[in-house]
């Protein structure tokens, strides 16, 4: 079991036209075209006059090679066209000047592209580091609780969206949180960072589980007060495991219910939820705490509404309980991976952030 935040979304990888390294077939186009044209001209008993195709080789080299290699291709092309020993065609002066101009221009474009790619790599590295600082990968275990998470942000080219989760150990036991901020994408990252910071503090100094949720609610209200008509809210699910891992206490602020995986079946744990965070109704409708006794082999599955509210082409919701039962016997890493693959097959398109968290309390020592 292990890390949670991937460096690239599996359903939205960088395309080579969007700055990623070009595929291999693009890189081999210049040498292949060079060999094909030369081989055809030399092998033919009669002139076929296709040497003009060599003129596009420097332009193709721009897509995947640096300025030095591009310049080398340009020199080779010109040499093949004008050196008598290699002459494959009989270009006129105008045609030859055109090819030389294209080759020189290709070198310049290759230099610009190489510098742009270097800048793009730097920007992406900094952006990924910043996003991973907001939502770092989970450790394999926290205290007596094994952890496995999966996060897929809805917005392309991002690692973090409007969902968040974390698992922390503290003086009152191991506590976990999963939440969903209104909206998704980079606009929600600041709110996610603020809520996670509040959770980290409350793990250390709040004895009651509802007080942890209250701290998150206050943080969101304070942040919303800075913006007129912010209408900012979030849902959250907070859990607390005992030091032995034999019980778990949980409370919900409008978040989808967790599931208990036991004996190869998935059971939805009904909670009496309170109001979502940030709406100012926390004291009027506080969340209730439920305690569940755990048995050896039990696991808890927490998911965002990006899973439960996904639909297929007919409008039917994703049958999460049924799919969890299907994958319940698998390891946490296989469970999250197969559930994600199954969700992609089921839905026309996944348009919301998708978050999964599998928590495995180690209670084996309680028997015997």
mmCIF file of C-alpha atoms in Angstrom:
data_model
loop_
_atom_site.group_PDB
_atom_site.id
_atom_site.type_symbol
_atom_site.label_atom_id
_atom_site.label_comp_id
_atom_site.label_asym_id
_atom_site.label_seq_id
_atom_site.Cartn_x
_atom_site.Cartn_y
_atom_site.Cartn_z
ATOM 1 C CA UNK A 1 0.000 0.000 0.000
ATOM 2 C CA UNK A 2 1.341 3.449 -0.654
ATOM 3 C CA UNK A 3 1.333 6.787 -2.292
ATOM 4 C CA UNK A 4 -1.766 8.567 -3.361
ATOM 5 C CA UNK A 5 -1.118 11.469 -5.694
ATOM 6 C CA UNK A 6 0.045 10.601 -9.208
ATOM 7 C CA UNK A 7 2.330 12.893 -11.151
ATOM 8 C CA UNK A 8 0.080 12.712 -14.205
ATOM 9 C CA UNK A 9 -3.542 11.918 -14.655
ATOM 10 C CA UNK A 10 -3.966 8.633 -16.432
ATOM 11 C CA UNK A 11 -6.874 9.896 -18.459
ATOM 12 C CA UNK A 12 -5.282 13.227 -19.348
ATOM 13 C CA UNK A 13 -1.605 12.848 -20.043
ATOM 14 C CA UNK A 14 0.315 15.620 -21.732
ATOM 15 C CA UNK A 15 -0.023 15.276 -25.490
ATOM 16 C CA UNK A 16 3.088 15.814 -27.610
ATOM 17 C CA UNK A 17 1.388 18.783 -29.254
ATOM 18 C CA UNK A 18 0.945 20.268 -25.761
ATOM 19 C CA UNK A 19 4.610 20.264 -24.807
ATOM 20 C CA UNK A 20 5.372 16.647 -23.997
ATOM 21 C CA UNK A 21 8.263 14.833 -25.697
ATOM 22 C CA UNK A 22 7.211 13.706 -29.193
ATOM 23 C CA UNK A 23 6.446 10.037 -29.813
ATOM 24 C CA UNK A 24 9.137 7.858 -31.323
ATOM 25 C CA UNK A 25 7.536 7.787 -34.766
ATOM 26 C CA UNK A 26 7.930 11.571 -35.020
ATOM 27 C CA UNK A 27 11.624 11.316 -34.142
ATOM 28 C CA UNK A 28 12.325 8.677 -36.763
ATOM 29 C CA UNK A 29 10.548 10.494 -39.590
ATOM 30 C CA UNK A 30 13.596 12.528 -40.766
ATOM 31 C CA UNK A 31 16.069 9.603 -40.987
ATOM 32 C CA UNK A 32 13.444 7.280 -42.457
ATOM 33 C CA UNK A 33 12.476 9.813 -45.137
ATOM 34 C CA UNK A 34 16.136 10.421 -45.891
ATOM 35 C CA UNK A 35 16.840 6.715 -46.354
ATOM 36 C CA UNK A 36 13.672 6.091 -48.384
ATOM 37 C CA UNK A 37 14.291 8.960 -50.814
ATOM 38 C CA UNK A 38 17.982 8.169 -51.282
ATOM 39 C CA UNK A 39 17.359 4.450 -51.600
ATOM 40 C CA UNK A 40 14.594 4.929 -54.153
ATOM 41 C CA UNK A 41 16.628 7.334 -56.272
ATOM 42 C CA UNK A 42 19.747 5.147 -56.248
ATOM 43 C CA UNK A 43 17.909 1.866 -56.801
ATOM 44 C CA UNK A 44 15.814 3.120 -59.696
ATOM 45 C CA UNK A 45 17.188 2.588 -63.189
ATOM 46 C CA UNK A 46 15.383 5.682 -64.392
ATOM 47 C CA UNK A 47 15.286 9.031 -62.567
ATOM 48 C CA UNK A 48 12.178 9.337 -60.407
ATOM 49 C CA UNK A 49 12.816 12.946 -59.421
ATOM 50 C CA UNK A 50 11.670 12.726 -55.804
ATOM 51 C CA UNK A 51 14.750 14.410 -54.371
ATOM 52 C CA UNK A 52 12.661 17.507 -53.698
ATOM 53 C CA UNK A 53 11.152 15.616 -50.750
ATOM 54 C CA UNK A 54 14.471 16.010 -48.954
ATOM 55 C CA UNK A 55 13.594 19.666 -48.470
ATOM 56 C CA UNK A 56 11.009 18.862 -45.796
ATOM 57 C CA UNK A 57 13.459 16.918 -43.609
ATOM 58 C CA UNK A 58 14.804 19.969 -41.694
ATOM 59 C CA UNK A 59 11.237 21.061 -41.000
ATOM 60 C CA UNK A 60 10.399 17.615 -39.606
ATOM 61 C CA UNK A 61 13.544 17.678 -37.468
ATOM 62 C CA UNK A 62 12.272 20.821 -35.733
ATOM 63 C CA UNK A 63 9.537 18.777 -34.035
ATOM 64 C CA UNK A 64 11.878 16.563 -32.047
ATOM 65 C CA UNK A 65 15.533 17.601 -32.390
ATOM 66 C CA UNK A 66 17.685 20.448 -31.171
ATOM 67 C CA UNK A 67 19.309 23.119 -33.367
ATOM 68 C CA UNK A 68 22.585 21.203 -33.883
ATOM 69 C CA UNK A 69 20.921 18.049 -35.178
ATOM 70 C CA UNK A 70 18.503 20.123 -37.255
ATOM 71 C CA UNK A 71 21.428 21.983 -38.791
ATOM 72 C CA UNK A 72 23.139 18.664 -39.517
ATOM 73 C CA UNK A 73 20.068 17.429 -41.383
ATOM 74 C CA UNK A 74 20.015 20.688 -43.356
ATOM 75 C CA UNK A 75 23.655 20.297 -44.371
ATOM 76 C CA UNK A 76 23.100 16.684 -45.399
ATOM 77 C CA UNK A 77 20.079 17.606 -47.512
ATOM 78 C CA UNK A 78 21.894 20.411 -49.320
ATOM 79 C CA UNK A 79 24.929 18.173 -49.893
ATOM 80 C CA UNK A 80 22.797 15.395 -51.371
ATOM 81 C CA UNK A 81 21.220 17.873 -53.777
ATOM 82 C CA UNK A 82 24.311 19.731 -55.003
ATOM 83 C CA UNK A 83 27.420 17.550 -54.547
ATOM 84 C CA UNK A 84 27.929 15.713 -57.846
ATOM 85 C CA UNK A 85 28.892 12.449 -56.178
ATOM 86 C CA UNK A 86 25.610 12.440 -54.232
ATOM 87 C CA UNK A 87 23.422 14.499 -56.532
ATOM 88 C CA UNK A 88 19.925 13.047 -56.411
ATOM 89 C CA UNK A 89 18.152 15.853 -58.172
ATOM 90 C CA UNK A 90 18.909 18.871 -60.312
ATOM 91 C CA UNK A 91 17.440 21.799 -58.404
ATOM 92 C CA UNK A 92 17.602 25.221 -59.944
ATOM 93 C CA UNK A 93 19.197 28.132 -58.152
ATOM 94 C CA UNK A 94 15.842 29.354 -56.876
ATOM 95 C CA UNK A 95 14.867 25.927 -55.578
ATOM 96 C CA UNK A 96 18.242 25.485 -53.912
ATOM 97 C CA UNK A 97 18.048 28.881 -52.209
ATOM 98 C CA UNK A 98 14.560 28.021 -51.001
ATOM 99 C CA UNK A 99 15.778 24.772 -49.430
ATOM 100 C CA UNK A 100 18.740 26.559 -47.808
ATOM 101 C CA UNK A 101 16.365 29.182 -46.414
ATOM 102 C CA UNK A 102 14.023 26.490 -45.059
ATOM 103 C CA UNK A 103 16.950 24.699 -43.423
ATOM 104 C CA UNK A 104 18.225 27.910 -41.797
ATOM 105 C CA UNK A 105 14.752 28.841 -40.622
ATOM 106 C CA UNK A 106 14.302 25.346 -39.208
ATOM 107 C CA UNK A 107 17.464 25.750 -37.122
ATOM 108 C CA UNK A 108 16.150 29.014 -35.685
ATOM 109 C CA UNK A 109 12.760 27.485 -34.921
ATOM 110 C CA UNK A 110 14.445 24.487 -33.299
ATOM 111 C CA UNK A 111 16.451 26.812 -31.056
ATOM 112 C CA UNK A 112 13.285 28.672 -30.018
ATOM 113 C CA UNK A 113 11.432 25.406 -29.393
ATOM 114 C CA UNK A 114 14.282 23.981 -27.309
ATOM 115 C CA UNK A 115 14.354 27.056 -25.090
ATOM 116 C CA UNK A 116 10.578 27.037 -24.768
ATOM 117 C CA UNK A 117 10.610 23.368 -23.806
ATOM 118 C CA UNK A 118 13.248 24.023 -21.150
ATOM 119 C CA UNK A 119 11.161 26.863 -19.700
ATOM 120 C CA UNK A 120 8.051 24.682 -19.819
ATOM 121 C CA UNK A 121 9.789 21.889 -17.918
ATOM 122 C CA UNK A 122 10.839 24.364 -15.241
ATOM 123 C CA UNK A 123 7.341 25.792 -14.907
ATOM 124 C CA UNK A 124 5.773 22.343 -14.702
ATOM 125 C CA UNK A 125 8.317 21.197 -12.129
ATOM 126 C CA UNK A 126 7.588 24.203 -9.926
ATOM 127 C CA UNK A 127 3.820 23.788 -10.383
ATOM 128 C CA UNK A 128 3.930 20.101 -9.506
ATOM 129 C CA UNK A 129 6.080 20.806 -6.442
ATOM 130 C CA UNK A 130 3.616 23.458 -5.273
ATOM 131 C CA UNK A 131 0.605 21.203 -5.789
ATOM 132 C CA UNK A 132 2.278 18.251 -4.086
ATOM 133 C CA UNK A 133 3.100 20.532 -1.159
ATOM 134 C CA UNK A 134 -0.646 21.135 -0.819
ATOM 135 C CA UNK A 135 -1.563 17.459 -1.087
ATOM 136 C CA UNK A 136 1.529 15.298 -0.515
ATOM 137 C CA UNK A 137 1.480 11.538 -1.118
ATOM 138 C CA UNK A 138 0.182 9.449 1.758
ATOM 139 C CA UNK A 139 2.558 7.249 3.709
ATOM 140 C CA UNK A 140 1.952 3.517 3.558
ATOM 141 C CA UNK A 141 0.695 3.552 7.129
ATOM 142 C CA UNK A 142 -0.072 6.010 9.893
ATOM 143 C CA UNK A 143 0.031 4.406 13.333
ATOM 144 C CA UNK A 144 -2.075 1.228 13.193
ATOM 145 C CA UNK A 145 -3.812 2.282 9.957
ATOM 146 C CA UNK A 146 -2.667 1.328 6.472
ATOM 147 C CA UNK A 147 -3.373 3.960 3.816
ATOM 148 C CA UNK A 148 -3.946 3.893 0.097
ATOM 149 C CA UNK A 149 -5.363 6.751 -1.909
ATOM 150 C CA UNK A 150 -6.103 7.711 -5.489
ATOM 151 C CA UNK A 151 -6.654 11.239 -6.773
ATOM 152 C CA UNK A 152 -7.649 12.298 -10.261
ATOM 153 C CA UNK A 153 -8.223 16.026 -10.762
ATOM 154 C CA UNK A 154 -10.876 17.017 -13.289
ATOM 155 C CA UNK A 155 -8.918 19.923 -14.776
ATOM 156 C CA UNK A 156 -6.314 18.951 -17.342
ATOM 157 C CA UNK A 157 -2.640 19.319 -16.484
ATOM 158 C CA UNK A 158 -3.294 19.604 -12.720
ATOM 159 C CA UNK A 159 -2.585 17.276 -9.818
ATOM 160 C CA UNK A 160 -4.834 18.915 -7.236
ATOM 161 C CA UNK A 161 -8.413 20.099 -7.605
ATOM 162 C CA UNK A 162 -11.288 20.675 -5.219
ATOM 163 C CA UNK A 163 -11.037 17.338 -3.376
ATOM 164 C CA UNK A 164 -8.665 16.678 -0.505
ATOM 165 C CA UNK A 165 -7.752 13.984 1.991
ATOM 166 C CA UNK A 166 -5.132 13.312 4.616
ATOM 167 C CA UNK A 167 -4.334 10.920 7.460
ATOM 168 C CA UNK A 168 -2.513 12.148 10.571
ATOM 169 C CA UNK A 169 -1.493 10.692 13.912
ATOM 170 C CA UNK A 170 -2.010 12.732 17.059
ATOM 171 C CA UNK A 171 -2.504 12.557 20.802
ATOM 172 C CA UNK A 172 -6.143 11.492 20.365
ATOM 173 C CA UNK A 173 -5.564 8.751 17.798
ATOM 174 C CA UNK A 174 -5.161 8.498 14.041
ATOM 175 C CA UNK A 175 -7.480 10.884 12.253
ATOM 176 C CA UNK A 176 -8.402 10.981 8.588
ATOM 177 C CA UNK A 177 -10.274 13.557 6.553
ATOM 178 C CA UNK A 178 -11.792 13.584 3.091
ATOM 179 C CA UNK A 179 -13.477 16.658 1.721
ATOM 180 C CA UNK A 180 -14.781 18.329 -1.392
ATOM 181 C CA UNK A 181 -14.613 22.084 -1.919
ATOM 182 C CA UNK A 182 -17.162 23.842 -4.100
ATOM 183 C CA UNK A 183 -15.832 23.864 -7.636
ATOM 184 C CA UNK A 184 -12.673 22.202 -8.883
ATOM 185 C CA UNK A 185 -9.439 23.021 -10.608
ATOM 186 C CA UNK A 186 -6.754 25.490 -9.596
ATOM 187 C CA UNK A 187 -9.297 27.994 -8.275
ATOM 188 C CA UNK A 188 -10.097 25.607 -5.401
ATOM 189 C CA UNK A 189 -6.498 24.752 -4.477
ATOM 190 C CA UNK A 190 -6.134 27.708 -2.081
ATOM 191 C CA UNK A 191 -9.225 26.633 -0.144
ATOM 192 C CA UNK A 192 -8.003 23.036 -0.049
ATOM 193 C CA UNK A 193 -4.656 24.174 1.391
ATOM 194 C CA UNK A 194 -6.423 26.268 4.026
ATOM 195 C CA UNK A 195 -8.700 23.424 5.129
ATOM 196 C CA UNK A 196 -5.856 20.923 5.291
ATOM 197 C CA UNK A 197 -3.873 23.345 7.426
ATOM 198 C CA UNK A 198 -6.813 23.666 9.812
ATOM 199 C CA UNK A 199 -7.125 19.876 9.948
ATOM 200 C CA UNK A 200 -3.439 19.434 10.791
ATOM 201 C CA UNK A 201 -3.771 21.843 13.705
ATOM 202 C CA UNK A 202 -6.989 20.336 15.017
ATOM 203 C CA UNK A 203 -5.502 16.823 15.008
ATOM 204 C CA UNK A 204 -3.046 18.008 17.651
ATOM 205 C CA UNK A 205 -5.213 20.154 19.902
ATOM 206 C CA UNK A 206 -8.878 19.142 19.538
ATOM 207 C CA UNK A 207 -10.003 16.257 21.720
ATOM 208 C CA UNK A 208 -13.510 15.844 20.261
ATOM 209 C CA UNK A 209 -14.116 14.773 16.680
ATOM 210 C CA UNK A 210 -16.897 17.318 16.198
ATOM 211 C CA UNK A 211 -14.465 20.026 17.308
ATOM 212 C CA UNK A 212 -12.232 19.054 14.379
ATOM 213 C CA UNK A 213 -15.140 19.573 12.007
ATOM 214 C CA UNK A 214 -15.969 22.856 13.744
ATOM 215 C CA UNK A 215 -12.420 24.071 13.175
ATOM 216 C CA UNK A 216 -12.738 23.340 9.449
ATOM 217 C CA UNK A 217 -16.074 25.147 9.357
ATOM 218 C CA UNK A 218 -14.626 28.232 11.065
ATOM 219 C CA UNK A 219 -11.635 28.278 8.726
ATOM 220 C CA UNK A 220 -13.898 28.272 5.687
ATOM 221 C CA UNK A 221 -16.160 30.994 7.090
ATOM 222 C CA UNK A 222 -13.173 33.235 7.854
ATOM 223 C CA UNK A 223 -11.779 32.736 4.374
ATOM 224 C CA UNK A 224 -15.165 33.428 2.777
ATOM 225 C CA UNK A 225 -15.521 36.693 4.688
ATOM 226 C CA UNK A 226 -12.706 38.204 2.629
ATOM 227 C CA UNK A 227 -14.786 38.026 -0.550
ATOM 228 C CA UNK A 228 -18.237 39.540 -0.962
ATOM 229 C CA UNK A 229 -20.859 36.956 -2.002
ATOM 230 C CA UNK A 230 -18.206 34.219 -1.907
ATOM 231 C CA UNK A 231 -20.792 31.421 -1.477
ATOM 232 C CA UNK A 232 -17.940 29.114 -0.569
ATOM 233 C CA UNK A 233 -18.707 25.780 1.050
ATOM 234 C CA UNK A 234 -17.313 22.282 1.342
ATOM 235 C CA UNK A 235 -18.310 18.820 2.472
ATOM 236 C CA UNK A 236 -16.107 16.740 4.738
ATOM 237 C CA UNK A 237 -15.884 13.330 6.362
ATOM 238 C CA UNK A 238 -13.696 13.025 9.471
ATOM 239 C CA UNK A 239 -12.638 9.723 11.041
ATOM 240 C CA UNK A 240 -10.761 8.828 14.209
ATOM 241 C CA UNK A 241 -9.206 5.417 14.898
ATOM 242 C CA UNK A 242 -8.430 4.195 18.384
ATOM 243 C CA UNK A 243 -4.800 3.492 19.272
ATOM 244 C CA UNK A 244 -5.428 -0.247 18.898
ATOM 245 C CA UNK A 245 -7.342 0.114 15.635
ATOM 246 C CA UNK A 246 -10.335 -1.778 16.999
ATOM 247 C CA UNK A 247 -12.820 1.087 16.714
ATOM 248 C CA UNK A 248 -13.378 4.008 14.402
ATOM 249 C CA UNK A 249 -15.418 7.119 15.135
ATOM 250 C CA UNK A 250 -16.703 9.123 12.214
ATOM 251 C CA UNK A 251 -18.695 12.243 11.512
ATOM 252 C CA UNK A 252 -19.920 13.776 8.263
ATOM 253 C CA UNK A 253 -20.604 17.322 7.132
ATOM 254 C CA UNK A 254 -22.651 16.604 4.038
ATOM 255 C CA UNK A 255 -20.108 14.212 2.506
ATOM 256 C CA UNK A 256 -20.988 10.871 0.858
ATOM 257 C CA UNK A 257 -21.088 7.997 3.321
ATOM 258 C CA UNK A 258 -18.084 5.701 3.802
ATOM 259 C CA UNK A 259 -18.196 1.977 3.095
ATOM 260 C CA UNK A 260 -17.092 -0.891 5.297
ATOM 261 C CA UNK A 261 -15.452 -3.746 3.386
ATOM 262 C CA UNK A 262 -15.909 -6.956 5.382
ATOM 263 C CA UNK A 263 -15.848 -10.613 4.320
ATOM 264 C CA UNK A 264 -15.812 -9.730 0.631
ATOM 265 C CA UNK A 265 -18.850 -7.437 0.824
ATOM 266 C CA UNK A 266 -19.326 -3.675 0.923
ATOM 267 C CA UNK A 267 -21.671 -2.107 3.498
ATOM 268 C CA UNK A 268 -22.578 1.568 3.382
ATOM 269 C CA UNK A 269 -22.233 3.144 6.826
ATOM 270 C CA UNK A 270 -25.133 5.497 7.317
ATOM 271 C CA UNK A 271 -24.216 8.657 9.179
ATOM 272 C CA UNK A 272 -26.441 11.469 10.370
ATOM 273 C CA UNK A 273 -24.677 14.304 8.592
ATOM 274 C CA UNK A 274 -24.487 17.904 9.662
ATOM 275 C CA UNK A 275 -24.590 20.926 7.409
ATOM 276 C CA UNK A 276 -21.799 21.414 4.873
ATOM 277 C CA UNK A 277 -18.885 23.531 6.021
ATOM 278 C CA UNK A 278 -18.825 27.263 5.501
ATOM 279 C CA UNK A 279 -22.565 27.928 5.345
ATOM 280 C CA UNK A 280 -22.889 29.179 8.926
ATOM 281 C CA UNK A 281 -25.235 26.375 9.984
ATOM 282 C CA UNK A 282 -22.758 24.256 11.933
ATOM 283 C CA UNK A 283 -24.155 25.113 15.373
ATOM 284 C CA UNK A 284 -27.748 24.798 14.156
ATOM 285 C CA UNK A 285 -27.134 21.418 12.535
ATOM 286 C CA UNK A 286 -24.020 19.855 14.064
ATOM 287 C CA UNK A 287 -22.871 16.484 12.747
ATOM 288 C CA UNK A 288 -23.407 13.323 14.789
ATOM 289 C CA UNK A 289 -20.621 10.928 15.673
ATOM 290 C CA UNK A 290 -20.965 7.222 14.989
ATOM 291 C CA UNK A 291 -18.676 4.550 16.440
ATOM 292 C CA UNK A 292 -18.056 1.297 14.559
ATOM 293 C CA UNK A 293 -16.351 -1.777 15.990
ATOM 294 C CA UNK A 294 -13.836 -3.233 13.570
ATOM 295 C CA UNK A 295 -12.881 -6.844 12.984
ATOM 296 C CA UNK A 296 -9.606 -8.255 11.639
ATOM 297 C CA UNK A 297 -9.477 -7.753 7.864
ATOM 298 C CA UNK A 298 -11.942 -4.857 7.817
ATOM 299 C CA UNK A 299 -11.258 -1.932 5.531
ATOM 300 C CA UNK A 300 -12.925 1.432 5.105
ATOM 301 C CA UNK A 301 -13.489 3.022 1.711
ATOM 302 C CA UNK A 302 -13.995 6.768 1.420
ATOM 303 C CA UNK A 303 -14.958 8.270 -1.929
ATOM 304 C CA UNK A 304 -15.878 11.650 -3.325
ATOM 305 C CA UNK A 305 -19.091 12.491 -5.129
ATOM 306 C CA UNK A 306 -17.076 12.392 -8.341
ATOM 307 C CA UNK A 307 -17.567 8.619 -8.077
ATOM 308 C CA UNK A 308 -21.081 8.239 -6.712
ATOM 309 C CA UNK A 309 -22.576 10.951 -8.952
ATOM 310 C CA UNK A 310 -20.958 9.836 -12.201
ATOM 311 C CA UNK A 311 -23.450 8.633 -14.836
ATOM 312 C CA UNK A 312 -23.415 6.457 -17.889
ATOM 313 C CA UNK A 313 -24.910 7.302 -21.278
ATOM 314 C CA UNK A 314 -28.424 6.438 -20.066
ATOM 315 C CA UNK A 315 -28.127 8.697 -17.008
ATOM 316 C CA UNK A 316 -27.766 5.880 -14.472
ATOM 317 C CA UNK A 317 -25.503 6.543 -11.487
ATOM 318 C CA UNK A 318 -22.344 4.533 -10.991
ATOM 319 C CA UNK A 319 -23.202 1.483 -8.795
ATOM 320 C CA UNK A 320 -20.457 2.045 -6.235
ATOM 321 C CA UNK A 321 -21.605 -0.529 -3.646
ATOM 322 C CA UNK A 322 -21.863 -3.237 -6.295
ATOM 323 C CA UNK A 323 -18.423 -2.468 -7.713
ATOM 324 C CA UNK A 324 -16.840 -2.322 -4.269
ATOM 325 C CA UNK A 325 -18.206 -5.771 -3.540
ATOM 326 C CA UNK A 326 -16.724 -7.009 -6.819
ATOM 327 C CA UNK A 327 -13.253 -5.708 -5.909
ATOM 328 C CA UNK A 328 -13.465 -6.146 -2.127
ATOM 329 C CA UNK A 329 -11.094 -9.129 -2.029
ATOM 330 C CA UNK A 330 -8.310 -7.293 -3.849
ATOM 331 C CA UNK A 331 -5.460 -5.400 -2.250
ATOM 332 C CA UNK A 332 -6.058 -1.683 -1.593
ATOM 333 C CA UNK A 333 -3.814 -0.659 -4.497
ATOM 334 C CA UNK A 334 -5.562 -3.026 -6.914
ATOM 335 C CA UNK A 335 -8.978 -2.014 -5.589
ATOM 336 C CA UNK A 336 -8.443 1.698 -6.270
ATOM 337 C CA UNK A 337 -6.838 1.043 -9.659
ATOM 338 C CA UNK A 338 -9.563 -1.328 -10.861
ATOM 339 C CA UNK A 339 -12.330 0.914 -9.535
ATOM 340 C CA UNK A 340 -10.878 3.849 -11.450
ATOM 341 C CA UNK A 341 -10.622 1.815 -14.655
ATOM 342 C CA UNK A 342 -14.175 0.565 -14.193
ATOM 343 C CA UNK A 343 -15.434 4.103 -13.638
ATOM 344 C CA UNK A 344 -13.833 5.249 -16.885
ATOM 345 C CA UNK A 345 -15.514 2.398 -18.760
ATOM 346 C CA UNK A 346 -18.881 3.089 -17.153
ATOM 347 C CA UNK A 347 -19.069 6.845 -17.663
ATOM 348 C CA UNK A 348 -19.293 8.811 -20.855
ATOM 349 C CA UNK A 349 -16.827 11.283 -19.338
ATOM 350 C CA UNK A 350 -15.552 11.927 -15.814
ATOM 351 C CA UNK A 351 -16.038 15.655 -15.343
ATOM 352 C CA UNK A 352 -15.457 15.995 -11.602
ATOM 353 C CA UNK A 353 -12.531 15.338 -9.307
ATOM 354 C CA UNK A 354 -12.364 11.687 -8.287
ATOM 355 C CA UNK A 355 -10.894 10.759 -4.913
ATOM 356 C CA UNK A 356 -10.601 7.383 -3.200
ATOM 357 C CA UNK A 357 -9.124 6.507 0.176
ATOM 358 C CA UNK A 358 -8.811 2.964 1.534
ATOM 359 C CA UNK A 359 -7.967 2.698 5.242
ATOM 360 C CA UNK A 360 -6.907 -0.653 6.686
ATOM 361 C CA UNK A 361 -6.697 -0.762 10.479
ATOM 362 C CA UNK A 362 -4.412 -3.513 11.698
ATOM 363 C CA UNK A 363 -6.542 -5.350 14.237
ATOM 364 C CA UNK A 364 -5.051 -8.832 13.825
ATOM 365 C CA UNK A 365 -3.329 -8.541 17.190
ATOM 366 C CA UNK A 366 -6.725 -8.353 18.889
ATOM 367 C CA UNK A 367 -7.446 -12.021 18.203
ATOM 368 C CA UNK A 368 -5.598 -14.958 19.628
#
